[in-house]
PDB file of C-alpha atoms and ligand atoms in Angstrom:
ATOM      1  CA  UNK A   1      13.064 -10.394 -21.170  1.00  0.00           C
ATOM      2  CA  UNK A   2      13.996 -10.475 -24.884  1.00  0.00           C
ATOM      3  CA  UNK A   3      12.801  -7.466 -26.892  1.00  0.00           C
ATOM      4  CA  UNK A   4       9.850  -6.781 -24.667  1.00  0.00           C
ATOM      5  CA  UNK A   5       9.941  -3.270 -23.252  1.00  0.00           C
ATOM      6  CA  UNK A   6       9.652  -3.425 -19.450  1.00  0.00           C
ATOM      7  CA  UNK A   7       6.599  -1.842 -17.833  1.00  0.00           C
ATOM      8  CA  UNK A   8       6.414  -0.515 -14.294  1.00  0.00           C
ATOM      9  CA  UNK A   9       2.834   0.387 -13.395  1.00  0.00           C
ATOM     10  CA  UNK A  10       1.534   1.892 -10.158  1.00  0.00           C
ATOM     11  CA  UNK A  11      -2.003   1.136  -8.982  1.00  0.00           C
ATOM     12  CA  UNK A  12      -3.018   3.838  -6.509  1.00  0.00           C
ATOM     13  CA  UNK A  13      -6.328   2.160  -5.646  1.00  0.00           C
ATOM     14  CA  UNK A  14      -8.577   4.488  -3.578  1.00  0.00           C
ATOM     15  CA  UNK A  15      -5.777   6.807  -2.488  1.00  0.00           C
ATOM     16  CA  UNK A  16      -4.889  10.439  -3.312  1.00  0.00           C
ATOM     17  CA  UNK A  17      -6.929  13.554  -3.946  1.00  0.00           C
ATOM     18  CA  UNK A  18      -6.227  15.622  -7.039  1.00  0.00           C
ATOM     19  CA  UNK A  19      -3.795  17.837  -5.128  1.00  0.00           C
ATOM     20  CA  UNK A  20      -1.902  14.855  -3.730  1.00  0.00           C
ATOM     21  CA  UNK A  21      -1.792  13.262  -7.175  1.00  0.00           C
ATOM     22  CA  UNK A  22      -0.316  16.383  -8.765  1.00  0.00           C
ATOM     23  CA  UNK A  23       2.324  16.672  -6.027  1.00  0.00           C
ATOM     24  CA  UNK A  24       3.265  13.036  -6.605  1.00  0.00           C
ATOM     25  CA  UNK A  25       3.641  13.523 -10.369  1.00  0.00           C
ATOM     26  CA  UNK A  26       5.757  16.659  -9.959  1.00  0.00           C
ATOM     27  CA  UNK A  27       8.113  14.744  -7.656  1.00  0.00           C
ATOM     28  CA  UNK A  28       8.142  11.664  -9.884  1.00  0.00           C
ATOM     29  CA  UNK A  29       8.910  13.647 -13.039  1.00  0.00           C
ATOM     30  CA  UNK A  30      12.132  14.872 -11.407  1.00  0.00           C
ATOM     31  CA  UNK A  31      13.121  11.493 -10.029  1.00  0.00           C
ATOM     32  CA  UNK A  32      12.774   9.614 -13.319  1.00  0.00           C
ATOM     33  CA  UNK A  33      14.435  12.185 -15.545  1.00  0.00           C
ATOM     34  CA  UNK A  34      17.229   9.839 -16.635  1.00  0.00           C
ATOM     35  CA  UNK A  35      15.211   6.652 -17.051  1.00  0.00           C
ATOM     36  CA  UNK A  36      15.177   5.167 -20.542  1.00  0.00           C
ATOM     37  CA  UNK A  37      13.586   2.058 -21.944  1.00  0.00           C
ATOM     38  CA  UNK A  38      11.007   1.583 -19.214  1.00  0.00           C
ATOM     39  CA  UNK A  39       7.307   2.139 -19.835  1.00  0.00           C
ATOM     40  CA  UNK A  40       6.047   3.976 -16.750  1.00  0.00           C
ATOM     41  CA  UNK A  41       2.318   3.894 -15.995  1.00  0.00           C
ATOM     42  CA  UNK A  42       0.330   5.349 -13.104  1.00  0.00           C
ATOM     43  CA  UNK A  43      -3.284   4.492 -12.286  1.00  0.00           C
ATOM     44  CA  UNK A  44      -4.825   7.205 -10.097  1.00  0.00           C
ATOM     45  CA  UNK A  45      -8.472   7.224  -9.028  1.00  0.00           C
ATOM     46  CA  UNK A  46     -10.916   8.493 -11.675  1.00  0.00           C
ATOM     47  CA  UNK A  47     -11.227  11.973 -10.112  1.00  0.00           C
ATOM     48  CA  UNK A  48      -7.486  12.660 -10.494  1.00  0.00           C
ATOM     49  CA  UNK A  49      -7.116  11.418 -14.089  1.00  0.00           C
ATOM     50  CA  UNK A  50      -7.499  14.741 -15.974  1.00  0.00           C
ATOM     51  CA  UNK A  51      -5.223  16.579 -13.518  1.00  0.00           C
ATOM     52  CA  UNK A  52      -2.522  13.928 -13.821  1.00  0.00           C
ATOM     53  CA  UNK A  53      -2.945  13.852 -17.615  1.00  0.00           C
ATOM     54  CA  UNK A  54      -2.092  17.545 -17.756  1.00  0.00           C
ATOM     55  CA  UNK A  55       0.978  17.063 -15.557  1.00  0.00           C
ATOM     56  CA  UNK A  56       2.496  14.155 -17.542  1.00  0.00           C
ATOM     57  CA  UNK A  57       2.014  15.721 -20.979  1.00  0.00           C
ATOM     58  CA  UNK A  58       5.166  15.484 -23.106  1.00  0.00           C
ATOM     59  CA  UNK A  59       6.896  13.200 -20.597  1.00  0.00           C
ATOM     60  CA  UNK A  60       7.443   9.456 -20.351  1.00  0.00           C
ATOM     61  CA  UNK A  61       4.660   8.646 -17.866  1.00  0.00           C
ATOM     62  CA  UNK A  62       1.475   7.039 -19.213  1.00  0.00           C
ATOM     63  CA  UNK A  63      -1.939   7.159 -17.619  1.00  0.00           C
ATOM     64  CA  UNK A  64      -4.163   4.216 -16.680  1.00  0.00           C
ATOM     65  CA  UNK A  65      -7.605   3.986 -15.142  1.00  0.00           C
ATOM     66  CA  UNK A  66      -8.276   1.300 -12.564  1.00  0.00           C
ATOM     67  CA  UNK A  67     -11.442  -0.015 -14.209  1.00  0.00           C
ATOM     68  CA  UNK A  68     -14.030   0.752 -16.903  1.00  0.00           C
ATOM     69  CA  UNK A  69     -17.537  -0.162 -18.005  1.00  0.00           C
ATOM     70  CA  UNK A  70     -17.959  -2.203 -21.169  1.00  0.00           C
ATOM     71  CA  UNK A  71     -20.769  -0.177 -22.748  1.00  0.00           C
ATOM     72  CA  UNK A  72     -19.970   2.964 -24.765  1.00  0.00           C
ATOM     73  CA  UNK A  73     -22.646   4.941 -22.869  1.00  0.00           C
ATOM     74  CA  UNK A  74     -26.005   4.469 -21.198  1.00  0.00           C
ATOM     75  CA  UNK A  75     -28.001   4.376 -17.988  1.00  0.00           C
ATOM     76  CA  UNK A  76     -25.261   2.908 -15.760  1.00  0.00           C
ATOM     77  CA  UNK A  77     -25.137   5.169 -12.733  1.00  0.00           C
ATOM     78  CA  UNK A  78     -21.661   5.511 -11.280  1.00  0.00           C
ATOM     79  CA  UNK A  79     -19.857   3.913 -14.220  1.00  0.00           C
ATOM     80  CA  UNK A  80     -17.203   5.261 -16.602  1.00  0.00           C
ATOM     81  CA  UNK A  81     -17.012   4.346 -20.300  1.00  0.00           C
ATOM     82  CA  UNK A  82     -13.907   3.637 -22.415  1.00  0.00           C
ATOM     83  CA  UNK A  83     -14.411   6.912 -24.347  1.00  0.00           C
ATOM     84  CA  UNK A  84     -14.564   8.867 -21.080  1.00  0.00           C
ATOM     85  CA  UNK A  85     -11.209   7.373 -20.105  1.00  0.00           C
ATOM     86  CA  UNK A  86      -9.720   8.434 -23.433  1.00  0.00           C
ATOM     87  CA  UNK A  87     -11.203  11.874 -22.875  1.00  0.00           C
ATOM     88  CA  UNK A  88      -9.506  11.991 -19.459  1.00  0.00           C
ATOM     89  CA  UNK A  89      -6.125  11.206 -21.067  1.00  0.00           C
ATOM     90  CA  UNK A  90      -5.770   7.472 -20.427  1.00  0.00           C
ATOM     91  CA  UNK A  91      -3.833   5.119 -22.676  1.00  0.00           C
ATOM     92  CA  UNK A  92      -4.132   2.068 -20.391  1.00  0.00           C
ATOM     93  CA  UNK A  93      -6.762   0.552 -18.120  1.00  0.00           C
ATOM     94  CA  UNK A  94      -6.473  -2.084 -15.402  1.00  0.00           C
ATOM     95  CA  UNK A  95      -9.058  -4.840 -15.857  1.00  0.00           C
ATOM     96  CA  UNK A  96      -9.942  -7.723 -13.540  1.00  0.00           C
ATOM     97  CA  UNK A  97      -7.921  -6.637 -10.515  1.00  0.00           C
ATOM     98  CA  UNK A  98      -8.448  -9.139  -7.692  1.00  0.00           C
ATOM     99  CA  UNK A  99     -10.114  -6.442  -5.554  1.00  0.00           C
ATOM    100  CA  UNK A 100     -12.686  -5.879  -8.327  1.00  0.00           C
ATOM    101  CA  UNK A 101     -13.191  -9.626  -8.588  1.00  0.00           C
ATOM    102  CA  UNK A 102     -13.520 -10.046  -4.809  1.00  0.00           C
ATOM    103  CA  UNK A 103     -15.591  -7.009  -3.770  1.00  0.00           C
ATOM    104  CA  UNK A 104     -17.415  -5.879  -6.905  1.00  0.00           C
ATOM    105  CA  UNK A 105     -18.429  -9.094  -8.615  1.00  0.00           C
ATOM    106  CA  UNK A 106     -16.166  -8.921 -11.665  1.00  0.00           C
ATOM    107  CA  UNK A 107     -16.409 -12.423 -13.121  1.00  0.00           C
ATOM    108  CA  UNK A 108     -14.268 -13.750 -15.968  1.00  0.00           C
ATOM    109  CA  UNK A 109     -17.186 -13.035 -18.328  1.00  0.00           C
ATOM    110  CA  UNK A 110     -17.397  -9.401 -17.198  1.00  0.00           C
ATOM    111  CA  UNK A 111     -13.631  -9.048 -17.407  1.00  0.00           C
ATOM    112  CA  UNK A 112     -13.785 -10.348 -20.968  1.00  0.00           C
ATOM    113  CA  UNK A 113     -16.366  -7.713 -21.962  1.00  0.00           C
ATOM    114  CA  UNK A 114     -14.245  -4.995 -20.369  1.00  0.00           C
ATOM    115  CA  UNK A 115     -11.118  -6.125 -22.242  1.00  0.00           C
ATOM    116  CA  UNK A 116     -13.016  -6.113 -25.524  1.00  0.00           C
ATOM    117  CA  UNK A 117     -14.479  -2.658 -24.843  1.00  0.00           C
ATOM    118  CA  UNK A 118     -11.060  -1.246 -23.928  1.00  0.00           C
ATOM    119  CA  UNK A 119      -9.436  -2.642 -27.073  1.00  0.00           C
ATOM    120  CA  UNK A 120     -12.229  -1.224 -29.229  1.00  0.00           C
ATOM    121  CA  UNK A 121     -11.126   2.258 -28.126  1.00  0.00           C
ATOM    122  CA  UNK A 122      -7.413   1.464 -28.398  1.00  0.00           C
ATOM    123  CA  UNK A 123      -6.948   1.495 -24.645  1.00  0.00           C
ATOM    124  CA  UNK A 124      -4.324  -1.035 -23.528  1.00  0.00           C
ATOM    125  CA  UNK A 125      -5.838  -3.425 -20.995  1.00  0.00           C
ATOM    126  CA  UNK A 126      -3.667  -4.486 -18.078  1.00  0.00           C
ATOM    127  CA  UNK A 127      -5.412  -7.809 -17.555  1.00  0.00           C
ATOM    128  CA  UNK A 128      -4.975  -9.098 -13.992  1.00  0.00           C
ATOM    129  CA  UNK A 129      -5.064 -12.774 -13.128  1.00  0.00           C
ATOM    130  CA  UNK A 130      -3.974 -14.732 -10.080  1.00  0.00           C
ATOM    131  CA  UNK A 131      -4.812 -17.527  -7.676  1.00  0.00           C
ATOM    132  CA  UNK A 132      -5.864 -17.335  -4.020  1.00  0.00           C
ATOM    133  CA  UNK A 133      -3.879 -18.961  -1.224  1.00  0.00           C
ATOM    134  CA  UNK A 134      -6.408 -21.808  -0.944  1.00  0.00           C
ATOM    135  CA  UNK A 135      -6.138 -22.440  -4.683  1.00  0.00           C
ATOM    136  CA  UNK A 136      -2.339 -22.487  -4.523  1.00  0.00           C
ATOM    137  CA  UNK A 137      -2.337 -24.832  -1.552  1.00  0.00           C
ATOM    138  CA  UNK A 138      -4.790 -27.132  -3.343  1.00  0.00           C
ATOM    139  CA  UNK A 139      -2.381 -27.107  -6.338  1.00  0.00           C
ATOM    140  CA  UNK A 140      -4.965 -25.447  -8.530  1.00  0.00           C
ATOM    141  CA  UNK A 141      -2.821 -22.455  -9.556  1.00  0.00           C
ATOM    142  CA  UNK A 142      -2.409 -23.449 -13.194  1.00  0.00           C
ATOM    143  CA  UNK A 143      -6.015 -24.532 -13.703  1.00  0.00           C
ATOM    144  CA  UNK A 144      -7.286 -21.265 -12.169  1.00  0.00           C
ATOM    145  CA  UNK A 145      -5.012 -19.207 -14.418  1.00  0.00           C
ATOM    146  CA  UNK A 146      -5.956 -21.270 -17.461  1.00  0.00           C
ATOM    147  CA  UNK A 147      -9.655 -20.590 -16.767  1.00  0.00           C
ATOM    148  CA  UNK A 148      -9.105 -16.873 -16.118  1.00  0.00           C
ATOM    149  CA  UNK A 149      -7.193 -16.529 -19.390  1.00  0.00           C
ATOM    150  CA  UNK A 150      -9.409 -18.705 -21.567  1.00  0.00           C
ATOM    151  CA  UNK A 151     -12.623 -17.059 -20.330  1.00  0.00           C
ATOM    152  CA  UNK A 152     -11.153 -13.548 -20.094  1.00  0.00           C
ATOM    153  CA  UNK A 153      -9.747 -13.700 -23.617  1.00  0.00           C
ATOM    154  CA  UNK A 154     -12.534 -15.845 -25.064  1.00  0.00           C
ATOM    155  CA  UNK A 155     -13.829 -13.369 -27.620  1.00  0.00           C
ATOM    156  CA  UNK A 156     -10.532 -11.585 -28.250  1.00  0.00           C
ATOM    157  CA  UNK A 157      -8.841 -12.109 -31.590  1.00  0.00           C
ATOM    158  CA  UNK A 158      -5.173 -13.142 -31.399  1.00  0.00           C
ATOM    159  CA  UNK A 159      -4.224  -9.931 -33.181  1.00  0.00           C
ATOM    160  CA  UNK A 160      -5.746  -8.028 -30.266  1.00  0.00           C
ATOM    161  CA  UNK A 161      -4.325 -10.323 -27.587  1.00  0.00           C
ATOM    162  CA  UNK A 162      -0.942  -9.041 -28.802  1.00  0.00           C
ATOM    163  CA  UNK A 163      -1.801  -5.562 -27.495  1.00  0.00           C
ATOM    164  CA  UNK A 164      -2.712  -6.675 -23.983  1.00  0.00           C
ATOM    165  CA  UNK A 165      -0.467  -6.509 -20.935  1.00  0.00           C
ATOM    166  CA  UNK A 166      -1.009  -9.363 -18.482  1.00  0.00           C
ATOM    167  CA  UNK A 167      -0.404  -8.886 -14.762  1.00  0.00           C
ATOM    168  CA  UNK A 168       0.083 -12.046 -12.730  1.00  0.00           C
ATOM    169  CA  UNK A 169      -0.890 -11.140  -9.190  1.00  0.00           C
ATOM    170  CA  UNK A 170      -1.128 -14.012  -6.714  1.00  0.00           C
ATOM    171  CA  UNK A 171      -3.909 -12.839  -4.395  1.00  0.00           C
ATOM    172  CA  UNK A 172      -1.971 -14.027  -1.339  1.00  0.00           C
ATOM    173  CA  UNK A 173       0.861 -11.630  -2.210  1.00  0.00           C
ATOM    174  CA  UNK A 174      -1.216  -8.467  -2.706  1.00  0.00           C
ATOM    175  CA  UNK A 175      -0.857  -5.993   0.133  1.00  0.00           C
ATOM    176  CA  UNK A 176       0.447  -8.720   2.437  1.00  0.00           C
ATOM    177  CA  UNK A 177       4.168  -8.046   2.300  1.00  0.00           C
ATOM    178  CA  UNK A 178       4.540 -11.653   1.134  1.00  0.00           C
ATOM    179  CA  UNK A 179       6.087 -11.721  -2.345  1.00  0.00           C
ATOM    180  CA  UNK A 180       6.241 -14.785  -4.545  1.00  0.00           C
ATOM    181  CA  UNK A 181       9.844 -15.927  -4.797  1.00  0.00           C
ATOM    182  CA  UNK A 182      11.561 -15.165  -8.098  1.00  0.00           C
ATOM    183  CA  UNK A 183      11.329 -18.871  -8.930  1.00  0.00           C
ATOM    184  CA  UNK A 184       7.618 -19.134  -8.052  1.00  0.00           C
ATOM    185  CA  UNK A 185       6.847 -16.073 -10.171  1.00  0.00           C
ATOM    186  CA  UNK A 186       8.985 -17.232 -13.112  1.00  0.00           C
ATOM    187  CA  UNK A 187       7.323 -20.666 -13.060  1.00  0.00           C
ATOM    188  CA  UNK A 188       3.894 -19.066 -13.443  1.00  0.00           C
ATOM    189  CA  UNK A 189       5.033 -16.471 -15.977  1.00  0.00           C
ATOM    190  CA  UNK A 190       6.497 -19.170 -18.180  1.00  0.00           C
ATOM    191  CA  UNK A 191       3.197 -21.091 -17.893  1.00  0.00           C
ATOM    192  CA  UNK A 192       1.297 -17.950 -18.994  1.00  0.00           C
ATOM    193  CA  UNK A 193       3.631 -17.409 -21.937  1.00  0.00           C
ATOM    194  CA  UNK A 194       3.295 -21.025 -22.999  1.00  0.00           C
ATOM    195  CA  UNK A 195      -0.489 -20.689 -22.804  1.00  0.00           C
ATOM    196  CA  UNK A 196      -0.362 -17.594 -25.051  1.00  0.00           C
ATOM    197  CA  UNK A 197       1.924 -19.341 -27.532  1.00  0.00           C
ATOM    198  CA  UNK A 198      -0.233 -22.486 -27.646  1.00  0.00           C
ATOM    199  CA  UNK A 199      -3.544 -20.644 -28.019  1.00  0.00           C
ATOM    200  CA  UNK A 200      -2.569 -17.540 -29.951  1.00  0.00           C
ATOM    201  CA  UNK A 201       0.676 -18.380 -31.717  1.00  0.00           C
ATOM    202  CA  UNK A 202       4.379 -17.820 -31.244  1.00  0.00           C
ATOM    203  CA  UNK A 203       4.333 -14.121 -32.142  1.00  0.00           C
ATOM    204  CA  UNK A 204       1.746 -13.366 -29.464  1.00  0.00           C
ATOM    205  CA  UNK A 205       3.659 -15.446 -26.916  1.00  0.00           C
ATOM    206  CA  UNK A 206       6.828 -13.503 -27.679  1.00  0.00           C
ATOM    207  CA  UNK A 207       5.285 -10.038 -27.701  1.00  0.00           C
ATOM    208  CA  UNK A 208       2.926  -9.923 -24.715  1.00  0.00           C
ATOM    209  CA  UNK A 209       4.410  -8.336 -21.604  1.00  0.00           C
ATOM    210  CA  UNK A 210       3.674 -10.240 -18.393  1.00  0.00           C
ATOM    211  CA  UNK A 211       3.991  -8.177 -15.216  1.00  0.00           C
ATOM    212  CA  UNK A 212       4.311  -9.529 -11.715  1.00  0.00           C
ATOM    213  CA  UNK A 213       2.283  -7.930  -8.906  1.00  0.00           C
ATOM    214  CA  UNK A 214       2.213  -8.593  -5.197  1.00  0.00           C
ATOM    215  CA  UNK A 215       4.228  -6.656  -2.615  1.00  0.00           C
ATOM    216  CA  UNK A 216       6.793  -5.430  -5.148  1.00  0.00           C
ATOM    217  CA  UNK A 217       9.248  -2.957  -3.620  1.00  0.00           C
ATOM    218  CA  UNK A 218      12.661  -1.464  -4.405  1.00  0.00           C
ATOM    219  CA  UNK A 219      14.313  -4.326  -2.504  1.00  0.00           C
ATOM    220  CA  UNK A 220      12.852  -7.135  -4.641  1.00  0.00           C
ATOM    221  CA  UNK A 221      12.320  -5.610  -8.092  1.00  0.00           C
ATOM    222  CA  UNK A 222      15.780  -6.354  -9.499  1.00  0.00           C
ATOM    223  CA  UNK A 223      15.574 -10.058  -8.649  1.00  0.00           C
ATOM    224  CA  UNK A 224      12.128 -10.372 -10.198  1.00  0.00           C
ATOM    225  CA  UNK A 225      13.155  -8.486 -13.345  1.00  0.00           C
ATOM    226  CA  UNK A 226      16.111 -10.801 -13.858  1.00  0.00           C
ATOM    227  CA  UNK A 227      13.700 -13.703 -14.506  1.00  0.00           C
ATOM    228  CA  UNK A 228      13.299 -14.581 -18.178  1.00  0.00           C
ATOM    229  CA  UNK A 229       9.520 -14.156 -18.434  1.00  0.00           C
ATOM    230  CA  UNK A 230       8.938 -11.265 -16.030  1.00  0.00           C
ATOM    231  CA  UNK A 231       8.579  -8.071 -18.053  1.00  0.00           C
ATOM    232  CA  UNK A 232       7.680  -5.601 -15.351  1.00  0.00           C
ATOM    233  CA  UNK A 233       5.583  -5.023 -12.269  1.00  0.00           C
ATOM    234  CA  UNK A 234       2.173  -3.837 -11.183  1.00  0.00           C
ATOM    235  CA  UNK A 235       2.835  -2.089  -7.899  1.00  0.00           C
ATOM    236  CA  UNK A 236       0.255  -1.181  -5.251  1.00  0.00           C
ATOM    237  CA  UNK A 237       1.416   0.099  -1.861  1.00  0.00           C
ATOM    238  CA  UNK A 238       4.939   0.976  -2.989  1.00  0.00           C
ATOM    239  CA  UNK A 239       3.589   3.118  -5.838  1.00  0.00           C
ATOM    240  CA  UNK A 240       2.045   5.676  -3.471  1.00  0.00           C
ATOM    241  CA  UNK A 241       5.276   7.454  -2.516  1.00  0.00           C
ATOM    242  CA  UNK A 242       7.111   9.075  -5.424  1.00  0.00           C
ATOM    243  CA  UNK A 243      10.608   8.377  -4.063  1.00  0.00           C
ATOM    244  CA  UNK A 244       9.817   4.684  -3.498  1.00  0.00           C
ATOM    245  CA  UNK A 245       8.073   4.207  -6.848  1.00  0.00           C
ATOM    246  CA  UNK A 246      10.959   5.988  -8.593  1.00  0.00           C
ATOM    247  CA  UNK A 247      13.420   3.504  -7.086  1.00  0.00           C
ATOM    248  CA  UNK A 248      11.375   0.681  -8.616  1.00  0.00           C
ATOM    249  CA  UNK A 249      11.217   2.457 -11.979  1.00  0.00           C
ATOM    250  CA  UNK A 250      14.982   2.862 -11.799  1.00  0.00           C
ATOM    251  CA  UNK A 251      15.435  -0.918 -11.498  1.00  0.00           C
ATOM    252  CA  UNK A 252      17.820  -1.207 -14.509  1.00  0.00           C
ATOM    253  CA  UNK A 253      20.374   0.717 -12.498  1.00  0.00           C
ATOM    254  CA  UNK A 254      19.920  -1.665  -9.570  1.00  0.00           C
ATOM    255  CA  UNK A 255      20.605  -4.775 -11.654  1.00  0.00           C
TER     256      UNK A 255
HETATM  257  C1  PEP B 301      -1.897  -4.399  -6.505  1.00  0.00           C
HETATM  258  O1  PEP B 301      -2.790  -3.806  -5.938  1.00  0.00           O
HETATM  259  O2  PEP B 301      -2.011  -4.636  -7.709  1.00  0.00           O
HETATM  260  C2  PEP B 301      -0.736  -4.819  -5.741  1.00  0.00           C
HETATM  261  C3  PEP B 301       0.130  -5.615  -6.304  1.00  0.00           C
HETATM  262  O3  PEP B 301      -0.611  -4.321  -4.463  1.00  0.00           O
HETATM  263  P1  PEP B 301       0.711  -4.417  -3.515  1.00  0.00           P
HETATM  264  O4  PEP B 301       1.891  -4.024  -4.342  1.00  0.00           O
HETATM  265  O5  PEP B 301       0.434  -3.435  -2.393  1.00  0.00           O
HETATM  266  O6  PEP B 301       0.808  -5.826  -3.036  1.00  0.00           O
END
């Protein structure tokens, strides 16, 4: 893991009303009181962002949105701009999640515009990449990831790539209960780091945090975190219950 500060991020997807979100944060704040040296991020739905922002003020938890639009404003019914996310208290934003790619038409080109727009407002993009089961079985994992990274980061200056968090989420492991083995995940993470070093230089390769996502739970987090190039986790289902998410955040004490 080197000097990279670990990140544990929870993606709530389309779950939790404002009231449920506030209850979660109140519970979480108590459960993580002693945790040091872990960057904790939660990504509630848009409607809960300002309420959660109020509740995490002064504490260690950071706020992410699950998506954004790339334009600063305009006639884009239903969309949310980077400035609006800042206004709601966000410091991070998830970009290119596989569910956005699968159901909402987010292509690599769109993802690239979103990353650029987020960076322009100093929001930290959590840039999701990952292969499908068919792609893995056809041994296309590395070429798919190469394409997602080269197209997603195409217009991003290396100085900005440094600020990004990458989340490797094999699509076949998301919400399926099937986690990549520690070795499978490490193999891909080291490929991603090598890609960053080759394209953007050694400093970028050393600095960028690469999270693993896909059925992460308290039972498998410690093993994953022990791998050299895994710097944290993007957690879906197991981030919805404060006591479970807190056990993941507390991973250093499980090691
Ligand atoms: C996710 O949605 O990013 C995810 C990894 O989900 P889960 O942990 O439920 O597999």
